[in-house]
Coordinates of C-alpha atoms in Angstrom, one line a residue:
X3 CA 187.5 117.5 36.2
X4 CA 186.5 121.4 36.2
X5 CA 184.1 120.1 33.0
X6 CA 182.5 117.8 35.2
X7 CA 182.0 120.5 38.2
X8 CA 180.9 123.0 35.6
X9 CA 178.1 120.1 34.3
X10 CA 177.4 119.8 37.9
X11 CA 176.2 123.3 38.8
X12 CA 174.3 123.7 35.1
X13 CA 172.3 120.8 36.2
X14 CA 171.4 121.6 40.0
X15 CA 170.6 125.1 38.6
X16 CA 168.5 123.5 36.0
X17 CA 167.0 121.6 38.3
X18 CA 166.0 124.0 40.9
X19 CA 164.1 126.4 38.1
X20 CA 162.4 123.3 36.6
X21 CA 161.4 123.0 40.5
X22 CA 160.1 126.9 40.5
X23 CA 158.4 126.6 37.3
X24 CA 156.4 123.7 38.4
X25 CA 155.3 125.1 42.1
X26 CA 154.5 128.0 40.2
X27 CA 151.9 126.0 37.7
X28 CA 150.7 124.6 40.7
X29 CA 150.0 127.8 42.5
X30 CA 148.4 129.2 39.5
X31 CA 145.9 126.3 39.5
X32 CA 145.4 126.8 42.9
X33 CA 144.2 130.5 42.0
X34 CA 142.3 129.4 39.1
X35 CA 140.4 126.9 40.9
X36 CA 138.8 129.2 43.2
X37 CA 138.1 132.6 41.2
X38 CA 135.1 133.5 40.3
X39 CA 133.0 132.9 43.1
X40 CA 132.4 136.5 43.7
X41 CA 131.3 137.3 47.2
X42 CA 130.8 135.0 50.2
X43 CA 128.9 135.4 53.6
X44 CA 129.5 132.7 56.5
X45 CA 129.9 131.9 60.1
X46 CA 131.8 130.3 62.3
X47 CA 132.8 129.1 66.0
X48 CA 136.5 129.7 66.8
X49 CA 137.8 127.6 69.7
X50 CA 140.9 128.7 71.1
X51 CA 142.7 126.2 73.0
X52 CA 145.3 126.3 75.9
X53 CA 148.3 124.1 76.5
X54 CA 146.1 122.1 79.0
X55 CA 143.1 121.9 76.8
X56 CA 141.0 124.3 78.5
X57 CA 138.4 126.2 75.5
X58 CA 137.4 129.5 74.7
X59 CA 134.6 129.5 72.1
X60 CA 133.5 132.8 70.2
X61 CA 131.2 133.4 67.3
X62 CA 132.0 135.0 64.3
X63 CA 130.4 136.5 61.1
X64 CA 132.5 136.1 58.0
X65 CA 132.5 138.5 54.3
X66 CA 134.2 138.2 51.7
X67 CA 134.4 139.8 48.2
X68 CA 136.2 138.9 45.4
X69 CA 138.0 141.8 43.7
X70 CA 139.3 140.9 39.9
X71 CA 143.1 142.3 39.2
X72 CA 143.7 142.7 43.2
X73 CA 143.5 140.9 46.4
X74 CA 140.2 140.2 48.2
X75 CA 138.2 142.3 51.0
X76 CA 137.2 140.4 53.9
X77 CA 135.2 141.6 57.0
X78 CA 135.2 139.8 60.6
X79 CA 132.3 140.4 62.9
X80 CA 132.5 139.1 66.7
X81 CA 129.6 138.8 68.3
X82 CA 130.6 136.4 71.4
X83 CA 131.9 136.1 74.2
X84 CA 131.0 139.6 75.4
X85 CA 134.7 140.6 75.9
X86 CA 135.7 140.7 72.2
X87 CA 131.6 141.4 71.4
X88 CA 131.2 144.0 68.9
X89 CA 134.9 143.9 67.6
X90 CA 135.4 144.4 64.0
X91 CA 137.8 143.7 61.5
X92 CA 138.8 145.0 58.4
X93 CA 141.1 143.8 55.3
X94 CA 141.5 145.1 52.1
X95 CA 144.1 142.7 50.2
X96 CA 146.8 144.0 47.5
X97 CA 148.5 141.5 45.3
X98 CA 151.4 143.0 45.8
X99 CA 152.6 145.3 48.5
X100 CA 150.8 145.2 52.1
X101 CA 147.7 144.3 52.8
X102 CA 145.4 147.4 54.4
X103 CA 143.9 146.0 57.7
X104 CA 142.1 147.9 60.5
X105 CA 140.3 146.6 63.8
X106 CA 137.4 148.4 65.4
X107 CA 137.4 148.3 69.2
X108 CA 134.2 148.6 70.8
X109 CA 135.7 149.5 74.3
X110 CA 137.8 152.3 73.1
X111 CA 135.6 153.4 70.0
X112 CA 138.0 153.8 67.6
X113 CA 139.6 151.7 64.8
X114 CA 143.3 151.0 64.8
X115 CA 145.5 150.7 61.7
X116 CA 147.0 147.2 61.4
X117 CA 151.1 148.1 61.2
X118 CA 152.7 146.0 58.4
X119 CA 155.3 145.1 60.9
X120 CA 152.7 143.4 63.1
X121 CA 151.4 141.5 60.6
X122 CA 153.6 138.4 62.1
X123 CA 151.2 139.4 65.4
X124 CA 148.6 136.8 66.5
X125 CA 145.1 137.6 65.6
X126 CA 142.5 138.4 68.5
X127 CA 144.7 136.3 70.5
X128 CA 144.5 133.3 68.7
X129 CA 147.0 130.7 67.1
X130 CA 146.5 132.8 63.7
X131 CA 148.8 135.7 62.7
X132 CA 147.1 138.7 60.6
X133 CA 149.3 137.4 58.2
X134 CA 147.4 134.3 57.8
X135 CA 144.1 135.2 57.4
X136 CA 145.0 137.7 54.7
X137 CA 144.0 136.5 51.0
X138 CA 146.2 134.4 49.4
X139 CA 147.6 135.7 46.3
X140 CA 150.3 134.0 44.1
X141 CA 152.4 137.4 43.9
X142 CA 152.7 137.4 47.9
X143 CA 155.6 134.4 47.6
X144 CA 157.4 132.3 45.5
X145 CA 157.6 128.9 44.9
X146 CA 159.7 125.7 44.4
X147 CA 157.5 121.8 43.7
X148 CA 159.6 119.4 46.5
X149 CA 157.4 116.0 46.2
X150 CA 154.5 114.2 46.0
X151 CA 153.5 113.0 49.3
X152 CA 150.1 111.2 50.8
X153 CA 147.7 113.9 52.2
X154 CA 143.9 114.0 53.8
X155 CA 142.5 110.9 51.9
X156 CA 144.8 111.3 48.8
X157 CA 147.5 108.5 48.0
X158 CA 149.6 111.2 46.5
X159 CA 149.9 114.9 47.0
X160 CA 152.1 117.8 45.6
X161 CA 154.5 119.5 47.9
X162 CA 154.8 123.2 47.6
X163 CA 157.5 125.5 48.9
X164 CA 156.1 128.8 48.7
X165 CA 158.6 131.5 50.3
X166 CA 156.7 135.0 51.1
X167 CA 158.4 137.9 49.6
X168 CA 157.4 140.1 52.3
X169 CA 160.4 140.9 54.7
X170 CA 158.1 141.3 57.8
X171 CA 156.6 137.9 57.6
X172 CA 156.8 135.9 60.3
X173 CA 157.9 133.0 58.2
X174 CA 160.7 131.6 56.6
X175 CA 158.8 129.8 54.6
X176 CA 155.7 127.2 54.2
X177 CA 155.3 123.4 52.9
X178 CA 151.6 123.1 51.5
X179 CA 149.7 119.9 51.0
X180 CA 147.3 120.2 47.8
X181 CA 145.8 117.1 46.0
X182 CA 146.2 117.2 42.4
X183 CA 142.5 116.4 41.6
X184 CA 140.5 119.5 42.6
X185 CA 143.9 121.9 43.8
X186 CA 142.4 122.2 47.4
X187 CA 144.8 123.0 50.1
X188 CA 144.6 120.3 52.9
X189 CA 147.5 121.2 55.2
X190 CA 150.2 124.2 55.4
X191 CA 153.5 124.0 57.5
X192 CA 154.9 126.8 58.7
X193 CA 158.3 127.3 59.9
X194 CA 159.3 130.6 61.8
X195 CA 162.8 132.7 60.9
X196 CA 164.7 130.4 62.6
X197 CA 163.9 127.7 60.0
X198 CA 162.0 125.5 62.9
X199 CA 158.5 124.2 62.3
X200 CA 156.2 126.9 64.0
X201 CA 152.3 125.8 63.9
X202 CA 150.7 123.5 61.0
X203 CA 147.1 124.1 59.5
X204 CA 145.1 121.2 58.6
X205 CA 141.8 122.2 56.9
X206 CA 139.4 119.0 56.3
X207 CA 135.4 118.3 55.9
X208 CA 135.5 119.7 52.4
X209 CA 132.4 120.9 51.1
X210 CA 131.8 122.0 47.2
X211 CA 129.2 125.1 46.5
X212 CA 128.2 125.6 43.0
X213 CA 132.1 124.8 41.7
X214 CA 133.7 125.7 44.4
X215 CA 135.2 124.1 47.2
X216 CA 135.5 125.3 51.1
X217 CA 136.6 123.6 53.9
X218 CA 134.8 123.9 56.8
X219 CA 137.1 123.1 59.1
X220 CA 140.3 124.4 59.9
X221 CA 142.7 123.3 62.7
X222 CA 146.0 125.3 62.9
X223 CA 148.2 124.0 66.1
X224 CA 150.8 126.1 67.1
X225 CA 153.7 123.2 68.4
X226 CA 156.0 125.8 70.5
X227 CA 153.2 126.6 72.4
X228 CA 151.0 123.6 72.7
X229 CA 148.5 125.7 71.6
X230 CA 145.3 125.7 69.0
X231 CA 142.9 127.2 67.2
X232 CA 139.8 125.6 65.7
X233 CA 137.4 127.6 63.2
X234 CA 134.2 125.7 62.6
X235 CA 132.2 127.0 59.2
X236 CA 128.2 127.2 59.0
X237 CA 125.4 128.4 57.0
X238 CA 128.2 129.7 53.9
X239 CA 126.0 131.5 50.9
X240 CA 128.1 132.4 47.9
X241 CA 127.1 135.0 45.4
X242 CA 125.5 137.4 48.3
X243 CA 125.4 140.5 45.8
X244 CA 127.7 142.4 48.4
X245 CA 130.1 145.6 46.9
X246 CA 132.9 146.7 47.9
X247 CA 130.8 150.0 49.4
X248 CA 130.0 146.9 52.2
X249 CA 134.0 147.1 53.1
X250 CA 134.7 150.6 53.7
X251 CA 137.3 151.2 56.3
X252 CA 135.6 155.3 57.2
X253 CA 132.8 152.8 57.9
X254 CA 134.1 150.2 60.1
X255 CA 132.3 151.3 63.4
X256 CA 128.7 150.8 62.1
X257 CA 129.5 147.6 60.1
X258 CA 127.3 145.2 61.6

């Protein structure tokens, strides 16, 4: 009988790092998929929505630069409505460790150090946390392969588990939705600390440039709240020629 229980455990333990090998693979071919792009420059309309449906819309410029061996830089311009006009923000990614984020504020002309602890915080008000629009590099969680389930147009998809490593994330973990024939991520559950289903993304109207592949819509509803956020993409131009001197945080109040 002890044989038998001892068989038992050998095999779930088995099982579950088979599991984490695979998601791993998978999130490796995720990564692989879309490196080498570079540097990216695109707009967008981001419509926040209420729990009664009521819209705000605001415009957006988006940059992005590529930066081999560490996480990407990203920029965020706002340039409507006129409240968050002018606004600015700032993120220098890290494989490992936190992310270096800062937001310019016209009104009180200065720029504010993102906390680490706030990074569970929703961004500029929307159904977004900092957390979520930081780059997405495999070292930030880990992973387990659940299942292949339908997704988007796809009869079957994989299901990854990825767990962040980060102990101020505001998630206990995340199911993501990726088809297995270009590795494109077409939905991401997230549940909060508590283990209950927090908000879901759905990204969808995917677009390839050169190799690459962008979705140019992203959805991500936040069920608790009833409420949502909608990021349209527009006029995207990969291979820009921008630096990393384009993404200095001593220069983040004449970034325009």
């Amino acid at each position: 009988m002890k044989t038998h229980f001892v068989f038992a455990i050998i095999a779930f333990f088995s099982c579950q790092s088979f599991a984490q090998d695979q998601g791993l693979e998978v999130a490796r071919k995720i990564d692989l998929a879309d490196t080498g792009w570079g540097d990216e420059v695109v707009s967008s309309h981001m419509i926040l929505r209420n729990s009664s449906g009521e819209e705000v819309v605001r415009t957006l410029q988006n940059r992005s630069l590529e930066v081999p061996g560490d996480g990407d830089k990203s920029i965020v311009l706002f340039d409507n409505p006129r409240d968050v006009k002018g606004t600015v923000f700032l993120s220098h990614g890290r494989k490992t460790g936190n992310d270096d984020q800062w937001l310019f504020i016209p009104a009180l002309k200065r720029v504010k150090r993102i906390s680490s602890s706030n990074r569970a915080g929703p961004f500029m008000g929307s159904e977004f946390a900092y957390e979520d629009v930081s780059s997405e590099e495999i070292e930030r969680y880990t992973y387990r392969l659940l299942a292949d389930q339908p997704c988007a147009t796809f009869p079957t998809c994989f299901v990854l588990e990825r767990v962040p490593v980060d102990k101020n994330s505001g998630y206990s973990k995340q199911l993501v939705y990726v088809d297995k024939e270009h590795y494109r991520i077409h939905k991401i559950e997230y549940y909060d600390r508590k283990q209950y289903q927090l908000k879901t993304l759905v990204r969808s109207n995917y677009q390839q440039f050169d190799r690459f592949w962008r979705a140019e819509s992203w959805l991500m509803t936040n069920h608790q709240s009833g409420k949502s956020t909608q990021i349209n993409w527009f006029d995207r131009q990969l291979g820009s020629g921008l630096k990393s001197t384009h993404f200095s945080a001593s220069a983040l109040s004449r970034i325009r």
